[in-house]
Short mmCIF file of C-alpha atoms and ligand atoms in Angstrom, two decimals:
data_model
loop_
_atom_site.label_atom_id
_atom_site.label_comp_id
_atom_site.label_asym_id
_atom_site.label_seq_id
_atom_site.Cartn_x
_atom_site.Cartn_y
_atom_site.Cartn_z
CA MET A 1 132.75 128.34 123.09
CA HIS A 2 134.48 125.00 123.73
CA ILE A 3 132.97 122.45 120.89
CA LYS A 4 133.58 118.84 120.55
CA GLU A 5 134.57 118.33 117.23
CA CYS A 6 133.88 114.67 115.88
CA ILE A 7 133.60 112.70 112.75
CA MET A 8 130.01 110.73 111.94
CA SER A 9 128.27 108.83 109.19
CA ALA A 10 124.52 107.77 108.07
CA PRO A 11 123.59 105.39 104.97
CA GLY A 12 121.93 105.59 102.63
CA LYS A 13 118.57 103.55 101.85
CA ALA A 14 116.96 101.56 99.44
CA ILE A 15 112.94 102.13 99.94
CA LEU A 16 111.31 98.22 99.75
CA HIS A 17 107.83 99.66 98.78
CA GLY A 18 105.64 101.94 100.28
CA GLU A 19 107.56 105.30 98.41
CA HIS A 20 104.89 108.08 98.41
CA ALA A 21 102.24 106.29 99.37
CA VAL A 22 104.08 106.64 103.23
CA VAL A 23 103.61 110.42 103.12
CA HIS A 24 99.62 109.88 103.05
CA GLY A 25 100.05 107.49 106.52
CA ASN A 26 100.88 104.38 104.78
CA VAL A 27 103.37 101.78 105.52
CA ALA A 28 106.99 101.63 104.09
CA LEU A 29 109.04 99.27 104.01
CA ALA A 30 113.08 100.13 103.93
CA VAL A 31 116.84 98.79 104.38
CA SER A 32 119.69 100.64 104.85
CA LEU A 33 122.96 100.43 102.36
CA ASN A 34 126.50 100.38 102.98
CA LEU A 35 126.94 103.27 101.06
CA ARG A 36 127.19 106.02 103.37
CA THR A 37 127.86 109.60 103.82
CA TYR A 38 130.77 110.91 106.17
CA LEU A 39 130.92 114.21 107.74
CA ARG A 40 133.62 116.01 110.04
CA LEU A 41 133.68 119.05 112.04
CA GLN A 42 136.24 120.64 113.50
CA ALA A 43 136.28 123.87 115.87
CA THR A 44 138.50 127.25 114.37
CA SER A 45 139.16 130.07 115.92
CA THR A 46 138.70 131.72 112.36
CA SER A 47 134.92 133.50 113.81
CA LYS A 48 133.48 131.82 110.96
CA VAL A 49 131.42 128.77 109.72
CA CYS A 50 132.79 126.84 107.33
CA ILE A 51 131.01 124.16 105.27
CA ASN A 52 132.58 122.23 102.58
CA LEU A 53 130.24 120.02 100.14
CA PRO A 54 132.72 118.64 97.76
CA ASN A 55 129.98 116.15 95.96
CA ILE A 56 128.28 119.28 94.83
CA ASN A 57 131.17 121.76 94.99
CA THR A 58 130.01 124.12 97.23
CA PHE A 59 132.63 125.75 100.12
CA LEU A 60 131.39 128.43 101.26
CA SER A 61 132.01 130.75 105.36
CA TRP A 62 130.14 132.88 107.36
CA ASP A 63 131.21 135.66 109.89
CA VAL A 64 129.79 134.11 113.17
CA THR A 65 128.99 137.42 114.14
CA LYS A 66 126.22 138.03 110.98
CA LEU A 67 125.08 134.85 111.78
CA LYS A 68 123.94 136.04 115.52
CA GLN A 69 121.81 138.69 113.76
CA LEU A 70 120.02 135.72 111.97
CA LEU A 71 118.99 134.92 116.10
CA PRO A 72 115.76 135.78 116.80
CA ASP A 73 115.49 138.86 119.60
CA SER A 74 116.33 137.79 123.28
CA GLY A 75 113.27 136.15 124.80
CA ALA A 76 111.98 134.28 121.19
CA GLU A 77 112.40 130.92 121.57
CA LEU A 78 114.84 129.36 118.79
CA GLY A 79 115.43 125.23 118.81
CA ASN A 80 112.35 124.06 118.79
CA VAL A 81 112.94 120.48 117.48
CA ASN A 82 109.82 119.42 116.75
CA GLU A 83 108.38 121.79 114.74
CA LEU A 84 110.16 124.09 111.27
CA ASP A 85 111.05 127.98 112.59
CA ALA A 86 109.43 129.18 109.24
CA GLU A 87 110.78 133.11 110.48
CA LEU A 88 114.62 131.36 110.51
CA VAL A 89 114.09 129.92 107.38
CA ARG A 90 112.24 133.00 106.12
CA ARG A 91 115.86 135.17 107.41
CA LEU A 92 118.38 131.93 106.31
CA ARG A 93 116.32 132.02 102.60
CA ASP A 94 116.91 136.52 102.58
CA LEU A 95 121.04 135.68 103.53
CA VAL A 96 121.15 132.66 101.06
CA GLY A 97 120.17 135.44 98.26
CA VAL A 98 117.32 132.32 97.08
CA SER A 99 113.33 132.33 97.37
CA ASN A 100 110.46 130.02 98.80
CA GLY A 101 110.58 126.86 96.78
CA THR A 102 113.83 126.88 95.56
CA LEU A 103 114.87 123.24 94.20
CA ASP A 104 118.58 124.50 93.89
CA THR A 105 121.07 121.45 94.98
CA ARG A 106 123.16 124.15 96.50
CA SER A 107 120.85 126.21 98.84
CA MET A 108 118.76 123.75 100.27
CA ALA A 109 122.08 121.54 101.59
CA ILE A 110 122.98 125.15 103.09
CA LEU A 111 119.76 126.41 104.32
CA ALA A 112 119.83 122.53 106.14
CA PHE A 113 123.32 122.93 107.37
CA LEU A 114 122.65 126.63 108.54
CA TYR A 115 119.16 125.86 109.95
CA ILE A 116 120.48 122.78 112.03
CA TYR A 117 123.57 124.74 113.50
CA LEU A 118 121.30 127.26 114.64
CA SER A 119 118.50 126.03 116.41
CA VAL A 120 121.34 123.79 117.94
CA PHE A 121 123.33 126.36 119.52
CA ALA A 122 120.92 129.35 120.01
CA GLY A 123 119.86 127.84 123.29
CA SER A 124 124.07 128.13 124.72
CA GLY A 125 124.29 131.89 123.66
CA GLU A 126 126.89 131.52 121.93
CA LEU A 127 127.47 130.78 118.21
CA PRO A 128 131.09 129.04 117.70
CA SER A 129 133.25 129.12 115.08
CA LEU A 130 133.70 125.93 113.05
CA THR A 131 133.95 124.01 109.71
CA VAL A 132 131.97 120.94 108.61
CA SER A 133 132.96 118.92 105.54
CA VAL A 134 130.16 116.25 104.21
CA TRP A 135 131.48 113.95 101.58
CA SER A 136 129.32 110.96 100.15
CA GLU A 137 129.11 107.26 98.16
CA LEU A 138 125.50 107.72 97.21
CA PRO A 139 124.89 109.63 94.47
CA THR A 140 123.01 112.88 95.23
CA GLY A 141 119.38 113.21 93.92
CA ALA A 142 119.04 109.83 93.03
CA GLY A 143 115.98 108.03 95.60
CA LEU A 144 118.99 106.47 97.62
CA GLY A 145 118.08 108.88 100.40
CA SER A 146 121.29 111.59 99.71
CA SER A 147 119.44 114.20 101.44
CA ALA A 148 118.74 112.00 104.43
CA ALA A 149 121.91 110.62 105.26
CA TYR A 150 122.90 114.68 105.25
CA SER A 151 120.26 115.78 108.01
CA VAL A 152 121.13 112.60 110.02
CA CYS A 153 125.11 113.33 109.85
CA LEU A 154 124.89 117.33 110.26
CA ALA A 155 122.09 117.08 113.34
CA ALA A 156 124.23 113.99 114.74
CA ALA A 157 127.49 116.43 114.61
CA LEU A 158 126.57 119.41 116.01
CA LEU A 159 124.21 117.99 118.78
CA SER A 160 127.25 116.34 119.46
CA ALA A 161 129.37 119.42 119.41
CA SER A 162 126.93 121.84 121.23
CA GLY A 163 126.66 118.87 124.02
CA THR A 164 123.37 118.25 123.51
CA ILE A 165 124.04 115.03 123.69
CA PRO A 166 127.16 112.86 124.99
CA SER A 167 130.63 112.96 122.25
CA LEU A 168 130.94 109.11 121.62
CA LEU A 169 134.53 109.54 120.79
CA SER A 170 134.96 110.93 124.97
CA ASP A 171 134.46 107.63 125.62
CA GLN A 172 136.84 105.14 126.20
CA GLU A 173 134.73 102.28 124.87
CA SER A 174 134.94 101.83 120.88
CA THR A 175 131.83 100.39 121.27
CA ALA A 176 130.08 103.10 122.43
CA ARG A 177 126.50 104.09 120.95
CA TRP A 178 123.97 106.35 121.62
CA GLY A 179 120.87 105.28 123.88
CA GLU A 180 116.91 105.64 122.55
CA VAL A 181 117.03 108.99 123.67
CA GLU A 182 119.70 110.63 121.11
CA MET A 183 118.57 108.34 118.56
CA GLU A 184 115.50 109.93 118.26
CA LEU A 185 117.21 113.23 119.04
CA ILE A 186 118.81 112.90 116.05
CA ASN A 187 116.52 111.37 114.04
CA ARG A 188 113.80 114.25 115.17
CA TRP A 189 116.58 117.03 113.44
CA ALA A 190 117.47 115.29 110.49
CA PHE A 191 113.38 115.22 110.11
CA GLN A 192 113.74 119.41 109.89
CA GLY A 193 116.65 119.26 107.75
CA GLU A 194 114.80 116.90 105.63
CA ARG A 195 111.54 119.11 105.64
CA ILE A 196 114.24 121.79 104.26
CA ILE A 197 115.22 119.87 101.51
CA HIS A 198 111.68 118.28 100.54
CA GLY A 199 109.13 120.05 101.80
CA ASN A 200 106.97 117.10 103.17
CA PRO A 201 109.07 114.23 103.79
CA SER A 202 107.10 111.50 105.43
CA GLY A 203 110.37 110.78 108.20
CA VAL A 204 110.76 107.29 106.83
CA ASP A 205 114.09 108.08 105.13
CA ASN A 206 115.72 110.00 107.78
CA ALA A 207 114.90 107.20 110.31
CA VAL A 208 116.93 104.44 108.24
CA GLY A 209 119.45 106.86 107.57
CA THR A 210 119.37 107.77 111.73
CA TRP A 211 118.78 103.56 112.84
CA GLY A 212 120.05 101.31 109.99
CA GLY A 213 118.87 98.08 109.37
CA ILE A 214 115.33 97.13 107.81
CA LEU A 215 112.14 98.72 109.51
CA ARG A 216 108.31 99.55 108.44
CA TYR A 217 107.41 103.03 108.51
CA HIS A 218 103.91 103.95 108.86
CA SER A 219 103.12 107.50 110.51
CA GLY A 220 106.28 107.75 112.15
CA LYS A 221 106.07 104.78 113.85
CA ILE A 222 109.08 102.46 113.30
CA THR A 223 109.29 99.32 113.90
CA PRO A 224 112.75 97.45 113.05
CA LEU A 225 112.58 94.21 111.57
CA ASN A 226 114.70 92.11 113.03
CA ARG A 227 113.78 88.82 111.13
CA VAL A 228 114.13 89.40 107.47
CA PRO A 229 116.12 86.60 104.70
CA MET A 230 118.72 87.47 103.12
CA LEU A 231 118.03 89.31 99.80
CA ARG A 232 119.76 90.37 97.21
CA ILE A 233 119.11 93.74 95.05
CA LEU A 234 120.77 94.88 92.39
CA LEU A 235 121.17 98.99 92.56
CA THR A 236 120.37 100.31 88.88
CA ASN A 237 121.10 104.63 88.62
CA THR A 238 119.61 105.83 85.72
CA LYS A 239 121.15 108.68 85.86
CA VAL A 240 118.45 110.68 85.04
CA PRO A 241 118.08 113.60 87.24
CA ARG A 242 114.70 114.65 89.77
CA SER A 243 114.15 116.34 92.90
CA THR A 244 112.60 114.76 95.08
CA LYS A 245 110.54 117.96 96.23
CA VAL A 246 108.80 118.70 93.37
CA LEU A 247 107.96 114.92 93.11
CA VAL A 248 106.17 114.57 96.40
CA ALA A 249 103.78 117.86 95.08
CA GLY A 250 103.41 116.69 92.21
CA VAL A 251 101.23 113.31 94.10
CA LYS A 252 99.80 115.73 96.42
CA ASP A 253 98.26 117.40 92.89
CA LYS A 254 97.12 114.59 91.73
CA MET A 255 95.20 113.46 95.10
CA ASN A 256 94.01 117.25 95.22
CA LYS A 257 92.42 116.41 91.32
CA PHE A 258 91.69 112.67 91.46
CA PRO A 259 91.13 112.16 95.13
CA SER A 260 88.65 108.76 94.13
CA ILE A 261 91.49 108.09 92.00
CA ILE A 262 94.37 107.96 93.19
CA ASN A 263 93.61 107.59 97.25
CA PRO A 264 92.30 103.73 96.38
CA VAL A 265 96.34 103.57 94.17
CA LEU A 266 97.99 104.68 97.39
CA GLU A 267 95.82 102.30 99.50
CA SER A 268 96.71 99.59 97.19
CA VAL A 269 100.19 100.10 97.49
CA ASN A 270 99.45 100.23 101.45
CA ALA A 271 98.76 96.71 101.23
CA VAL A 272 101.72 95.73 98.47
CA SER A 273 103.75 96.87 101.96
CA CYS A 274 101.73 94.89 103.87
CA THR A 275 101.74 91.52 102.21
CA CYS A 276 105.60 91.68 101.17
CA GLU A 277 106.43 92.47 105.18
CA GLN A 278 104.24 89.21 105.88
CA THR A 279 105.77 87.37 102.53
CA LEU A 280 109.24 88.18 103.77
CA SER A 281 108.05 86.93 107.92
CA GLU A 282 106.98 83.54 105.75
CA MET A 283 110.62 83.68 104.00
CA THR A 284 112.11 83.46 107.65
CA ASN A 285 110.04 81.36 108.89
CA ASP A 286 110.07 78.49 106.95
CA THR A 287 112.76 78.08 104.41
CA PRO A 288 112.33 80.57 101.57
CA THR A 289 110.91 78.75 98.24
CA PRO A 290 110.27 79.62 94.32
CA GLU A 291 106.57 80.84 94.90
CA HIS A 292 107.75 82.98 98.19
CA TYR A 293 109.70 84.74 95.21
CA ASN A 294 107.07 84.89 92.48
CA ILE A 295 105.04 87.06 95.38
CA LEU A 296 107.88 89.37 95.54
CA GLU A 297 108.64 89.44 92.27
CA GLU A 298 104.78 90.31 91.35
CA LEU A 299 104.43 92.42 94.10
CA ILE A 300 107.72 94.45 92.37
CA ASP A 301 105.41 94.88 88.81
CA ILE A 302 102.18 95.95 90.93
CA ASN A 303 104.30 98.23 92.66
CA GLN A 304 106.04 100.09 89.95
CA HIS A 305 102.19 100.40 87.79
CA HIS A 306 101.24 102.15 90.80
CA LEU A 307 103.90 104.64 91.47
CA ASN A 308 103.44 104.93 87.20
CA VAL A 309 99.88 105.71 87.89
CA MET A 310 101.04 108.55 90.31
CA GLY A 311 102.95 110.26 87.93
CA VAL A 312 106.77 109.64 89.81
CA GLY A 313 108.02 107.43 85.98
CA HIS A 314 110.04 107.80 83.59
CA PRO A 315 110.63 106.11 80.17
CA ALA A 316 115.07 105.40 81.47
CA LEU A 317 113.04 103.00 84.35
CA ASP A 318 110.69 101.50 81.98
CA THR A 319 114.23 100.66 80.04
CA LEU A 320 115.20 99.02 83.24
CA CYS A 321 111.96 97.58 83.97
CA ARG A 322 111.63 95.75 80.38
CA VAL A 323 115.30 94.92 79.98
CA THR A 324 115.55 93.03 83.28
CA LEU A 325 112.17 91.46 82.60
CA ALA A 326 113.63 90.35 79.32
CA ARG A 327 116.14 88.06 81.78
CA GLY A 328 113.43 86.95 83.87
CA LEU A 329 113.74 89.87 86.38
CA HIS A 330 111.57 91.93 88.52
CA SER A 331 112.17 95.54 88.56
CA LYS A 332 110.99 99.23 90.38
CA LEU A 333 112.05 102.59 91.19
CA THR A 334 112.82 103.15 94.74
CA GLY A 335 112.41 106.86 96.49
CA ALA A 336 111.28 109.05 94.74
CA GLY A 337 111.41 108.00 91.65
CA GLY A 338 111.24 110.42 88.34
CA GLY A 339 114.26 108.91 87.46
CA GLY A 340 117.19 108.18 90.20
CA CYS A 341 117.73 104.61 91.03
CA GLY A 342 115.47 101.46 90.47
CA ILE A 343 115.67 98.14 92.12
CA THR A 344 116.18 94.29 90.81
CA LEU A 345 115.17 91.31 92.89
CA LEU A 346 117.74 88.36 92.83
CA ARG A 347 117.29 85.26 93.29
CA PRO A 348 119.53 83.35 95.07
CA ASP A 349 120.43 80.96 92.15
CA VAL A 350 120.65 84.11 89.82
CA PHE A 351 124.71 84.09 89.85
CA PHE A 352 125.79 88.11 89.90
CA TYR A 353 128.79 87.87 87.62
CA GLN A 354 126.23 86.38 85.11
CA CYS A 355 123.54 88.39 85.00
CA GLN A 356 125.79 91.43 85.39
CA ARG A 357 128.07 91.73 82.30
CA PRO A 358 125.10 91.10 80.24
CA LEU A 359 122.42 92.83 82.20
CA LEU A 360 124.86 95.88 83.24
CA SER A 361 126.43 96.34 79.06
CA ALA A 362 122.24 95.89 78.07
CA LEU A 363 121.41 98.79 80.54
CA MET A 364 124.76 100.88 80.51
CA ASN A 365 123.85 100.45 76.31
CA ARG A 366 120.78 102.87 77.30
CA PHE A 367 121.91 104.71 80.73
N1 ATP B 401 126.40 114.52 99.40
C1 ATP B 401 125.40 115.88 99.49
N2 ATP B 401 126.67 117.13 99.90
C2 ATP B 401 125.77 117.85 99.76
N3 ATP B 401 124.04 117.74 100.14
C3 ATP B 401 123.77 117.29 99.78
C4 ATP B 401 124.19 116.03 99.78
N4 ATP B 401 123.26 114.39 99.45
C5 ATP B 401 122.47 115.27 98.94
N5 ATP B 401 122.49 116.52 99.35
C6 ATP B 401 121.05 117.55 99.54
O1 ATP B 401 120.41 116.86 99.23
C7 ATP B 401 119.58 116.96 97.82
C8 ATP B 401 118.65 115.87 97.60
O2 ATP B 401 117.77 115.40 97.87
P1 ATP B 401 116.74 114.33 97.25
O3 ATP B 401 116.08 114.57 98.48
O4 ATP B 401 116.01 115.31 95.99
O5 ATP B 401 117.26 113.37 96.79
P2 ATP B 401 117.56 111.97 97.28
O6 ATP B 401 117.63 112.07 99.11
O7 ATP B 401 118.91 111.42 97.03
O8 ATP B 401 116.73 110.74 97.02
P3 ATP B 401 115.61 110.06 97.74
O9 ATP B 401 114.94 111.65 98.53
O10 ATP B 401 114.26 110.13 96.39
O11 ATP B 401 115.99 109.31 98.76
C9 ATP B 401 120.71 117.63 97.23
O12 ATP B 401 119.66 118.63 96.30
C10 ATP B 401 121.43 118.60 98.69
O13 ATP B 401 121.00 119.53 98.51
C1 MEV B 402 108.68 110.03 97.77
C2 MEV B 402 109.10 109.55 99.58
O1 MEV B 402 108.20 108.88 100.19
C3 MEV B 402 110.71 109.00 99.53
C4 MEV B 402 111.63 109.60 99.12
O2 MEV B 402 112.65 108.86 99.22
C5 MEV B 402 109.87 110.93 99.87
C6 MEV B 402 109.07 110.60 101.80
O3 MEV B 402 108.96 109.33 102.55
O4 MEV B 402 109.70 111.45 102.10
MG1 MG B 403 115.99 112.71 99.93
#
């Protein structure tokens, strides 16, 4: 089978407001980062499917004939982009030798890859031999959407290789772009990858990974925010490992246990996102003032308290908030929390090189 070789990349993201609340139908605001994940897909004639994941030290291959045995018997449907095929996931878990609910980094990455590979190529009746290599500038599992960037790259590359969407490389125009339909398909398959890695994702991370820019996400509705003021945000990685899957499940457990306490917290986070969006639009229409920054900073503090109530804080994130606040700066966790990264809003008058040394050395002493 002839497949199209390609190189893809997708950005990571930072969530300004709305993490966790967005999983339960509330608004989130998220922005893409200039830290990316890259993928190279090569056609081979080895009758093997190989995956190289240097960030997680994983290099594996399978015989195509073995993978073919995982496809459903003729007549059965595969390749439904709207639903995770539980039977295929079960077969893949058996192949990889992991149980349901695994948190193993490698297994989740492999399951997501094989799931999208089999689903996308099942329709063509033939599984091609190929090598996929993925590497990233994003820290893995630190709240910057590494799983989504990985899933977006897989979806875009495998759809393109299979000919389901046009290959941009074959287009003479170096500025060629996919249209809305192709982007939507990439986003949907990336969401399936996220479902395998996360369990219950909202879809905000793969939306940013697919479309980039800054956007509002609400129950699957993606609204790009086209005119926003330039905000400077410092990212700090606490280097405390954590799993999005576990944290998302933990918030759900708390909701089930204390619905009358946690639901209002999620609603309040929704209001924080909406107030932030309103403030950003005022900053775009008028000249940004110190009062606008006061509001943005207060929203950050309020949201960080809410995230602590949800149980997704961590002492290292508390330290980040304390150390930055001592210098007049406001921070919150970003992404799933429980460690990982935090964001700190820098006012326009804060020179990064001025704050960088005392601030970062203070931070590095702790982490
Ligand atoms: N470069 C990569 N190579 C292979 N697998 C990756 C890579 N980046 C991410 N992954 C997969 O994604 C998982 C991490 O996803 P997780 O959702 O827990 O963290 P995150 O996406 O970085 O943070 P968040 O979801 O809070 O933004 C890893 O365990 C691995 O399975
Ligand atoms: C914690 C969460 O809200 C954001 C993770 O980046 C999970 C999700 O929305 O899928
Ligand atoms: Mg993730």
